[in-house]
Coordinates of C-alpha atoms in Angstrom, one line a residue:
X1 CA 0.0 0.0 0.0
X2 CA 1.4 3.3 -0.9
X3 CA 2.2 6.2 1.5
X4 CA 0.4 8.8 1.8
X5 CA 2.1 12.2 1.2
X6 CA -0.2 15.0 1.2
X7 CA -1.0 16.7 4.4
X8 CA -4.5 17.2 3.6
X9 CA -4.8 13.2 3.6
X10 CA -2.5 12.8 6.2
X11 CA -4.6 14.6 8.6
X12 CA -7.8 13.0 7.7
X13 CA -6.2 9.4 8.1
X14 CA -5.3 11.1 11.7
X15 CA -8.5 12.3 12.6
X16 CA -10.0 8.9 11.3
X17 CA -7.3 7.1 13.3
X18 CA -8.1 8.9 16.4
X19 CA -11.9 8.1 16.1
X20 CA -11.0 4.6 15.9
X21 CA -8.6 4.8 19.0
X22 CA -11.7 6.4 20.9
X23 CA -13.7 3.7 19.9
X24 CA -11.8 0.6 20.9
X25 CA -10.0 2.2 24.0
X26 CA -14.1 3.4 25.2
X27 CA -15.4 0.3 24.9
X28 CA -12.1 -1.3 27.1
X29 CA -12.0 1.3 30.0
X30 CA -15.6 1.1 30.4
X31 CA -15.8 -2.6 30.3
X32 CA -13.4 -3.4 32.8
X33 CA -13.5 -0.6 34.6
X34 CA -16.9 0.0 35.7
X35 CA -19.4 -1.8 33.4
X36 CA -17.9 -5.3 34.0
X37 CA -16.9 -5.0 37.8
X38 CA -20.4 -3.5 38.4
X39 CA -22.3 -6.5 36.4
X40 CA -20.4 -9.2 38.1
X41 CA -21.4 -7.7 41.3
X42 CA -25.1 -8.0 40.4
X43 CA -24.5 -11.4 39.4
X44 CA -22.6 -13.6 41.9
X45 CA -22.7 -10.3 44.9
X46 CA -20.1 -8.8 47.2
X47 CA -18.6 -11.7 48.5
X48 CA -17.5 -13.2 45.2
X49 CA -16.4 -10.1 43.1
X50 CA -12.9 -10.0 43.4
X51 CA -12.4 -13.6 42.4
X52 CA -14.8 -13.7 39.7
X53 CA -13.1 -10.5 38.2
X54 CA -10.0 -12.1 38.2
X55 CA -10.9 -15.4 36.0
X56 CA -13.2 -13.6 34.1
X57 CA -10.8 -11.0 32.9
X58 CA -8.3 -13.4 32.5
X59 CA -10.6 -15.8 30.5
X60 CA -11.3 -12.4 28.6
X61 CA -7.9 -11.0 28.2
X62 CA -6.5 -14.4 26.8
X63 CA -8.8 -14.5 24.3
X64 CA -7.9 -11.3 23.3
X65 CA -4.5 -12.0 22.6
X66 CA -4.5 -15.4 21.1
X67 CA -6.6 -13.3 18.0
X68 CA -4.0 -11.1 18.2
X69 CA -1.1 -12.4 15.6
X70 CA -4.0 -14.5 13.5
X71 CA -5.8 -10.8 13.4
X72 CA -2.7 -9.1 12.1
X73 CA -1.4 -11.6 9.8
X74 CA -5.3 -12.4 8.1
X75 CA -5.6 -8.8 7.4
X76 CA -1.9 -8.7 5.6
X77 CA -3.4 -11.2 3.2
X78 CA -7.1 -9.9 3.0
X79 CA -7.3 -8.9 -0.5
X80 CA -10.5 -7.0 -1.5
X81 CA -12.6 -4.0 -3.1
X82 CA -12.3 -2.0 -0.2
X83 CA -8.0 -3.1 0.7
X84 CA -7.2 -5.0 3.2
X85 CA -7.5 -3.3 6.5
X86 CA -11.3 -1.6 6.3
X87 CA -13.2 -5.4 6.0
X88 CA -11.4 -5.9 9.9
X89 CA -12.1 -2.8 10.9
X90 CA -15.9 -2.9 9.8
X91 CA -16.2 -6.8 11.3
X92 CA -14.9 -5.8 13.7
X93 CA -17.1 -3.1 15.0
X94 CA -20.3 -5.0 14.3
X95 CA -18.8 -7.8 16.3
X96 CA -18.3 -5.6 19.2
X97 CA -21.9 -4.1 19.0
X98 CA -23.0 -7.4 18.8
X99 CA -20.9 -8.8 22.0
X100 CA -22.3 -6.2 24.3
X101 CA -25.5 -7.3 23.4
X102 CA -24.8 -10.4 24.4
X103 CA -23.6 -9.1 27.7
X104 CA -26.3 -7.4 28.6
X105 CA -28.1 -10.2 28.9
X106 CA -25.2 -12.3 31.2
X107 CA -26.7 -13.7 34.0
X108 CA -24.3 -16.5 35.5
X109 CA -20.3 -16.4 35.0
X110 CA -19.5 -18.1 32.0
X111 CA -22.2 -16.5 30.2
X112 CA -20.1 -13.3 31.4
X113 CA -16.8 -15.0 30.9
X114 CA -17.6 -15.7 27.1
X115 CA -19.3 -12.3 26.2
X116 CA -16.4 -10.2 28.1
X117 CA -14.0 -12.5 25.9
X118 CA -16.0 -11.8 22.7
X119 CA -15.9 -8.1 23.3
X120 CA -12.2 -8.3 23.7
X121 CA -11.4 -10.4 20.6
X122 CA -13.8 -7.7 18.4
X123 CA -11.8 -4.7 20.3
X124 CA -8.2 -6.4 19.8
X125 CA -9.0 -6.5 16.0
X126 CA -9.2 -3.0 15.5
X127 CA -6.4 -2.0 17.6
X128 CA -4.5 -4.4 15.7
X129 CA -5.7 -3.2 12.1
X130 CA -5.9 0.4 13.6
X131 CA -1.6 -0.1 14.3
X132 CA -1.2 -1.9 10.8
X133 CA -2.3 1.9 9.1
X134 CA 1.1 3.2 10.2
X135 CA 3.3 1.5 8.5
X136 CA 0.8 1.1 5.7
X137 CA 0.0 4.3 4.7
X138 CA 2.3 7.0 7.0
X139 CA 6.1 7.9 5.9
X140 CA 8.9 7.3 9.0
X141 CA 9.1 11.2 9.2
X142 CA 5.2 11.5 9.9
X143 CA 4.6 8.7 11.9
X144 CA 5.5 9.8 15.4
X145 CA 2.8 12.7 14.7
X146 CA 0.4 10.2 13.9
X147 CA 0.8 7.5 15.9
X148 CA -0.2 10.6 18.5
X149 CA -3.2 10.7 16.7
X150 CA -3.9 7.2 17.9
X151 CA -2.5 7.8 21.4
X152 CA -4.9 10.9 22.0
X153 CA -7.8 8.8 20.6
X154 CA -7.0 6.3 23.1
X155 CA -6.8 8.0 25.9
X156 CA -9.2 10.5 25.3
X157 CA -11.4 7.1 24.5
X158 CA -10.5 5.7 28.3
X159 CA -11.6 8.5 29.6
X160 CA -14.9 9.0 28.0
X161 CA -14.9 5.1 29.4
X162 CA -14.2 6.3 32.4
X163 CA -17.2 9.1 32.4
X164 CA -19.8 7.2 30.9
X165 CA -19.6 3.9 33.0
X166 CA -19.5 6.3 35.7
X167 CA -22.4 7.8 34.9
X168 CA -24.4 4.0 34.0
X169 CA -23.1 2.7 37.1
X170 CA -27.0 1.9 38.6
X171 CA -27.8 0.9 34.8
X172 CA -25.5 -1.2 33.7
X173 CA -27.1 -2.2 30.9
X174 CA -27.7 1.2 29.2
X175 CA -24.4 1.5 29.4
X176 CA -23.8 -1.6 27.5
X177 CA -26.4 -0.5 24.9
X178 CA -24.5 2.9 24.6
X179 CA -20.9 1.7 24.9
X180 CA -22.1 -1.1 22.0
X181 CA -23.3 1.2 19.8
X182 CA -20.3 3.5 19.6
X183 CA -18.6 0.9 18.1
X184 CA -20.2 -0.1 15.2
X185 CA -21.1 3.8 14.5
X186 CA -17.4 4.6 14.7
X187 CA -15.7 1.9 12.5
X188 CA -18.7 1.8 10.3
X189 CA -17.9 5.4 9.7
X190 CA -14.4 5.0 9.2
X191 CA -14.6 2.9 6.1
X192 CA -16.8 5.2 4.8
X193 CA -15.2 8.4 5.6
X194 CA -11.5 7.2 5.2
X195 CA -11.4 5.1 1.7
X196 CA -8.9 2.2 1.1
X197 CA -8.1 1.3 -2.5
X198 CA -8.8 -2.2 -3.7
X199 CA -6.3 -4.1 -3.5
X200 CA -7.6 -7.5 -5.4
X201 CA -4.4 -7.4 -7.5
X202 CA -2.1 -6.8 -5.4
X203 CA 0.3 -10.1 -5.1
X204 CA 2.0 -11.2 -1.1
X205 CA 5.1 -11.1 -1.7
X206 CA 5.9 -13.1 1.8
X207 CA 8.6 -15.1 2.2
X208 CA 7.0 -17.6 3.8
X209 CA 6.7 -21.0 2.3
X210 CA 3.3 -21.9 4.2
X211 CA 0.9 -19.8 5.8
X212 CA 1.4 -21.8 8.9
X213 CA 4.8 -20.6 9.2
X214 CA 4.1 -17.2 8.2
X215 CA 2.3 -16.8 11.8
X216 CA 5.3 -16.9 13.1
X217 CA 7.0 -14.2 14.7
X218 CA 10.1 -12.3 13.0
X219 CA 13.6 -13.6 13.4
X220 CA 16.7 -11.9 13.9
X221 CA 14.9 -8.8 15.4
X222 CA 16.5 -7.9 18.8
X223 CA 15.4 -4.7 19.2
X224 CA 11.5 -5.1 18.1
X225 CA 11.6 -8.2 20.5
X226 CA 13.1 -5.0 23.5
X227 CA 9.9 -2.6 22.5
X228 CA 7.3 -5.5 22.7
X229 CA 9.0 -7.0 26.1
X230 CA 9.0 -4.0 27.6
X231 CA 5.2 -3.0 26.6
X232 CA 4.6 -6.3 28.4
X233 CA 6.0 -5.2 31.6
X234 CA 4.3 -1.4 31.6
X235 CA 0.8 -3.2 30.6
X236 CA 1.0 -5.4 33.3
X237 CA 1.5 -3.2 35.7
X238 CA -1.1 -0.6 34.9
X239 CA -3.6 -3.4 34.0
X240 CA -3.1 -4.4 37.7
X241 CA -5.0 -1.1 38.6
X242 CA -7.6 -0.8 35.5
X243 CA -9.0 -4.2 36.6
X244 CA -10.1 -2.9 40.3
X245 CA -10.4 0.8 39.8
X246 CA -14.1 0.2 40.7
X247 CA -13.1 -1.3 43.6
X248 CA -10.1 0.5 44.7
X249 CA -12.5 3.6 44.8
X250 CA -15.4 1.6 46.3
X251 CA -13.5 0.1 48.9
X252 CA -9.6 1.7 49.3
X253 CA -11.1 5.3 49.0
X254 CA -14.6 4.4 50.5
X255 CA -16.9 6.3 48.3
X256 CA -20.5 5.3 47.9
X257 CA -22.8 5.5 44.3
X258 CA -22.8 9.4 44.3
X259 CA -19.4 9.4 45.1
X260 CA -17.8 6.9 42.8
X261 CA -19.3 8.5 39.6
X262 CA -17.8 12.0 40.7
X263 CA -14.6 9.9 41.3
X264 CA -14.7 8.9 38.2
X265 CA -16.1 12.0 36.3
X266 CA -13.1 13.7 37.8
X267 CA -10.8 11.5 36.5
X268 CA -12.1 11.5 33.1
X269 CA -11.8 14.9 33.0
X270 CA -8.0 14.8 34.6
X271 CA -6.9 11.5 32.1
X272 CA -8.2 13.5 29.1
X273 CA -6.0 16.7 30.2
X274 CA -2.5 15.0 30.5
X275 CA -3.9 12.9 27.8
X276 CA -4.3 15.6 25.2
X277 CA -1.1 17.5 26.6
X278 CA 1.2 14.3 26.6
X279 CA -0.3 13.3 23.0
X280 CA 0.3 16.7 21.3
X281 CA 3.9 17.1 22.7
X282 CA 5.2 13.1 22.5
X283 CA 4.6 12.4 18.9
X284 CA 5.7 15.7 16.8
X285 CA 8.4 16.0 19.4
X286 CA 9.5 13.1 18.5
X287 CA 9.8 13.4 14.7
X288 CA 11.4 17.1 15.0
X289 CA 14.2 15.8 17.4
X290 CA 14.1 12.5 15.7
X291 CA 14.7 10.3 18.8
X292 CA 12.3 8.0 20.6
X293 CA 13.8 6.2 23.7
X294 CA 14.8 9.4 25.6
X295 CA 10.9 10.1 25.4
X296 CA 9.9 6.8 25.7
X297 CA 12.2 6.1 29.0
X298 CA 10.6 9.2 30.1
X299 CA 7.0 8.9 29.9
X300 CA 7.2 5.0 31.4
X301 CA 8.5 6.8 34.5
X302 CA 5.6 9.1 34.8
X303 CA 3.0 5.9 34.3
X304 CA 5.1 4.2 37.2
X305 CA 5.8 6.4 39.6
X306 CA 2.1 8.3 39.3
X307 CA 0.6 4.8 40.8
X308 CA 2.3 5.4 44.2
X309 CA 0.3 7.8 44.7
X310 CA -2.7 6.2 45.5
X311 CA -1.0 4.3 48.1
X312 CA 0.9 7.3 49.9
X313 CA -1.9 9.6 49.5
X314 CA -5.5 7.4 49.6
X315 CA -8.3 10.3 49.0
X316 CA -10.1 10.9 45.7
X317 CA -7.5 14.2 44.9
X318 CA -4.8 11.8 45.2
X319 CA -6.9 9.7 42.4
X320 CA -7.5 12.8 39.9
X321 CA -4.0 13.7 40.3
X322 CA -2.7 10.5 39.5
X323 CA -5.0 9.9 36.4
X324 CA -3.5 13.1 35.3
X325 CA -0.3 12.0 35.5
X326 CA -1.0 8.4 33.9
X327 CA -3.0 10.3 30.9
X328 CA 0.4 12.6 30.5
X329 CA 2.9 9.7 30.2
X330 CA 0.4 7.5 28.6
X331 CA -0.3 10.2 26.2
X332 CA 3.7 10.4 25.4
X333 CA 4.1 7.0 25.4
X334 CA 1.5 5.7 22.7
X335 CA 2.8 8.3 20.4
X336 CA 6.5 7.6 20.7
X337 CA 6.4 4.0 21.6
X338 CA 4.3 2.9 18.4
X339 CA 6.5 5.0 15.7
X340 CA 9.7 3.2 17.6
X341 CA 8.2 0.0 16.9
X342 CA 7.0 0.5 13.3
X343 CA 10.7 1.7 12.5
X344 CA 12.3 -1.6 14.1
X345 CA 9.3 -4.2 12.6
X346 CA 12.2 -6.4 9.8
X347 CA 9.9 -7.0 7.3
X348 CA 7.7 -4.5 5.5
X349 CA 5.2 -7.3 4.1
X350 CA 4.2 -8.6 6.9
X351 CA 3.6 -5.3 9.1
X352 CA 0.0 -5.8 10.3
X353 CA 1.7 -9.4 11.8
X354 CA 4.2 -7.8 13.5
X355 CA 2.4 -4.5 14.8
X356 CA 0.1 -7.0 16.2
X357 CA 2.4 -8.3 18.4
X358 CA 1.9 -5.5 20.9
X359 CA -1.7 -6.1 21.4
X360 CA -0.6 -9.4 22.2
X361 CA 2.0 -7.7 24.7
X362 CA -1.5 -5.8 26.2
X363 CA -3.2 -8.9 26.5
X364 CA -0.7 -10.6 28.0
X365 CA -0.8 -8.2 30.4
X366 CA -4.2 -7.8 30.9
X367 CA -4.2 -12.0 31.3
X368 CA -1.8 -11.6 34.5
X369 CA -3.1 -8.6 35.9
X370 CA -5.9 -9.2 37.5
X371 CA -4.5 -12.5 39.1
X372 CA -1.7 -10.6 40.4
X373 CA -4.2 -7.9 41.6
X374 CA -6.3 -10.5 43.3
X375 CA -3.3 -12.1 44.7
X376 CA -2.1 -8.5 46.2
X377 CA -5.3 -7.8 47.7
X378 CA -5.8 -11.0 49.1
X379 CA -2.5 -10.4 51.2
X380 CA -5.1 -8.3 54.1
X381 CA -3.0 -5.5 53.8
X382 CA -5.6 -3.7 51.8
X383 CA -4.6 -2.2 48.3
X384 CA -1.0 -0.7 49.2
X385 CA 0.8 -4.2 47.9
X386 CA -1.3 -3.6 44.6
X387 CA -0.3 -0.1 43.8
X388 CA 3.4 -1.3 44.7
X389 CA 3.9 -4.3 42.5
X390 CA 2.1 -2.0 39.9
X391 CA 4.3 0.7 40.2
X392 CA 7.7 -1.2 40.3
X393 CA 6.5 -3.8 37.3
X394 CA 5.3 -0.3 35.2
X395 CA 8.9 1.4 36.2
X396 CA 10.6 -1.6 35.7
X397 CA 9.5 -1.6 31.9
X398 CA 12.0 1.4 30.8
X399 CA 15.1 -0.8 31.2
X400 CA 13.6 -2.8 28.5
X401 CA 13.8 -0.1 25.9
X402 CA 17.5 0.9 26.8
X403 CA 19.0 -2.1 24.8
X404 CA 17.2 -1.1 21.6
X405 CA 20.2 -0.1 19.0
X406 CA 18.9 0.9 15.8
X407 CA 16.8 3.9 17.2
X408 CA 18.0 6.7 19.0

């Protein structure tokens, strides 16, 4: 697929990223934030909650990255009228809509275990097709800026999550319905509003033998191997917290209905801010300096070290404040991180396969998180072991992208 060089285009395909980043990264946050927690509660009650979260999200989360690769590589070889990535992003969203539906109407745990699962396969799909655009269509010099386009969406998309399952906390279901919908209206818009060529005679020119070994993951790539480890490490670690934010405002800063949706209304509002600031300076930044790890190393140690805290400083300002910090090194780190990986990917036929290798480094995560979380919490020292193995795995992440050689 060629690149795309005028800046007219450019910045739709930004704006239409972006929408898409809102999209999936909404339906995430609000899921396992606050619609999921909440709906398990109603389900198996108080006294079962934290254990059922943590299977269920890990049954979900799994799922989510074993589609990963097989996502990627599928829509590398999808050849049709409207290219190859727009087919995914359009199944994809109906999918989602679909599996929402189908959680609404949950009412034991596996019933909940296999919709969650489904929402997360639909939503992994378009992050992974979403990253594949990059390196598609986007020359090196641009792609920091709009890989920041992407970041922004994101965030700006976890914390309309945040807002809105706030506000459906009593009604979960609505907020299912409304959470569902977004989904399908944004990526059916997106291959409407954002055209991809057809590409039905365009020849793979993998060097695979089989497709079977094509699926596997590149060789002789040290430094791509770095950026996905360390995504790993920084996902786990904040996953431990997105999995019980319900509950660590619920029960470690002991707010009741009316107080958990100002909680979280106050955090959407404070993730957005750092979000939009940390997005707008990371990615263009990062092209006119024309370095990634410095800004990179940087913005992992803002994630980390914003999670302590919550365990230093247990009121709801303490919250807010650290959302803001999280949104401003999230918001430099989506931006940077993603152009540093689409620079070091080996092969440039294969580039949805290997971009999708950091959802798979998310859902890893997200699969350990909340059994780690659990684990933490079970200790009976409240949540203070939970922020700290959080913070230290999330901190811990940035001597993972110091090896990386080829980028500066």
């Amino acid at each position: 697929m060629s690149e795309l060089k005028n800046n007219k285009e450019l910045f739709r395909l930004g704006l239409g990223l972006a929408f898409l980043s809102i999209g999936s990264s909404w339906a995430l946050s609000s899921l396992l934030a606050v619609l999921l927690p909440q709906k398990i509660g109603i389900v198996v009650g108080e006294t079962a909650k934290i254990s059922t979260l943590a299977w269920v999200a890990t049954v979900a989360n799994i799922s989510g990255f074993v589609i990963a690769v097989f996502a990627g590589h599928l829509s590398d070889r999808t050849r049709s009228l409207i290219g190859k990535r727009n087919p995914w992003i359009a199944g994809s969203g109906i999918g989602a809509f679909l599996s929402f539906l189908f959680l609404m109407w949950a009412n034991d745990t596996f019933l909940l275990a296999l919709s969650s699962s489904l929402i997360l396969v639909f939503v992994t799909i378009s992050n992974v097709v979403t990253s594949a655009i990059i390196p598609d269509r986007v020359p090196i010099t641009r792609r920091g800026t709009l890989a920041a386009s992407i970041a922004i969406g994101s965030l700006i998309g976890m914390a309309i999550g945040l807002s809105l399952g706030g506000l459906f906390v009593d009604n979960v279901n609505t907020g299912l319905m409304v959470t569902g919908g977004g989904q399908i209206l944004i990526s059916v818009s997106f291959v409407f509003l954002i055209r991809e060529k057809s590409n039905r005679s365009e020849v793979f020119q993998g060097k695979s033998k089989t497709i079977w070994k094509s699926f596997l993951p590149p060789k002789n790539a040290p430094d791509f191997y770095w950026a996905v480890v360390s995504r790993f490490f920084l996902v786990f670690g904040t996953q431990m917290i997105l999995a019980y934010q319900l509950y660590i405002i619920t029960d470690h800063l002991h707010q009741q209905a009316g107080g958990t949706a100002k909680a979280l209304n106050y955090a959407a509002i404070a993730y957005t801010t750092g979000a939009l600031i940390g997005g707008l300076l990371g990615g263009p930044l990062s092209d006119k300096l024309g370095k990634r790890k410095g800004l990179t190393v940087l913005s992992i140690f803002i994630i980390g070290s914003s999670i302590l805290l919550m365990a230093f400083f247990p009121t709801v300002t303490s919250f807010t404040w650290y959302k803001f910090l999280n949104g401003l090194g999230y918001g430099i780190y989506l931006s940077v991180h993603t152009a540093l990986t689409s620079e070091v990917i080996p092969n440039d036929n294969s580039q949805g396969k290997d971009m999708s290798f950091l959802s798979v480094a998310n859902g890893l995560g997200g699969v350990f998180a909340p059994m780690v979380s659990a684990f933490a919490i079970g200790l009976g020292m409240g949540y203070n072991p939970l922020f700290i193995i959080a913070a230290s795995l999330s901190v811990g992440s940035l001597f993972l992208i110091l090896p990386i050689k080829s980028i500066k």
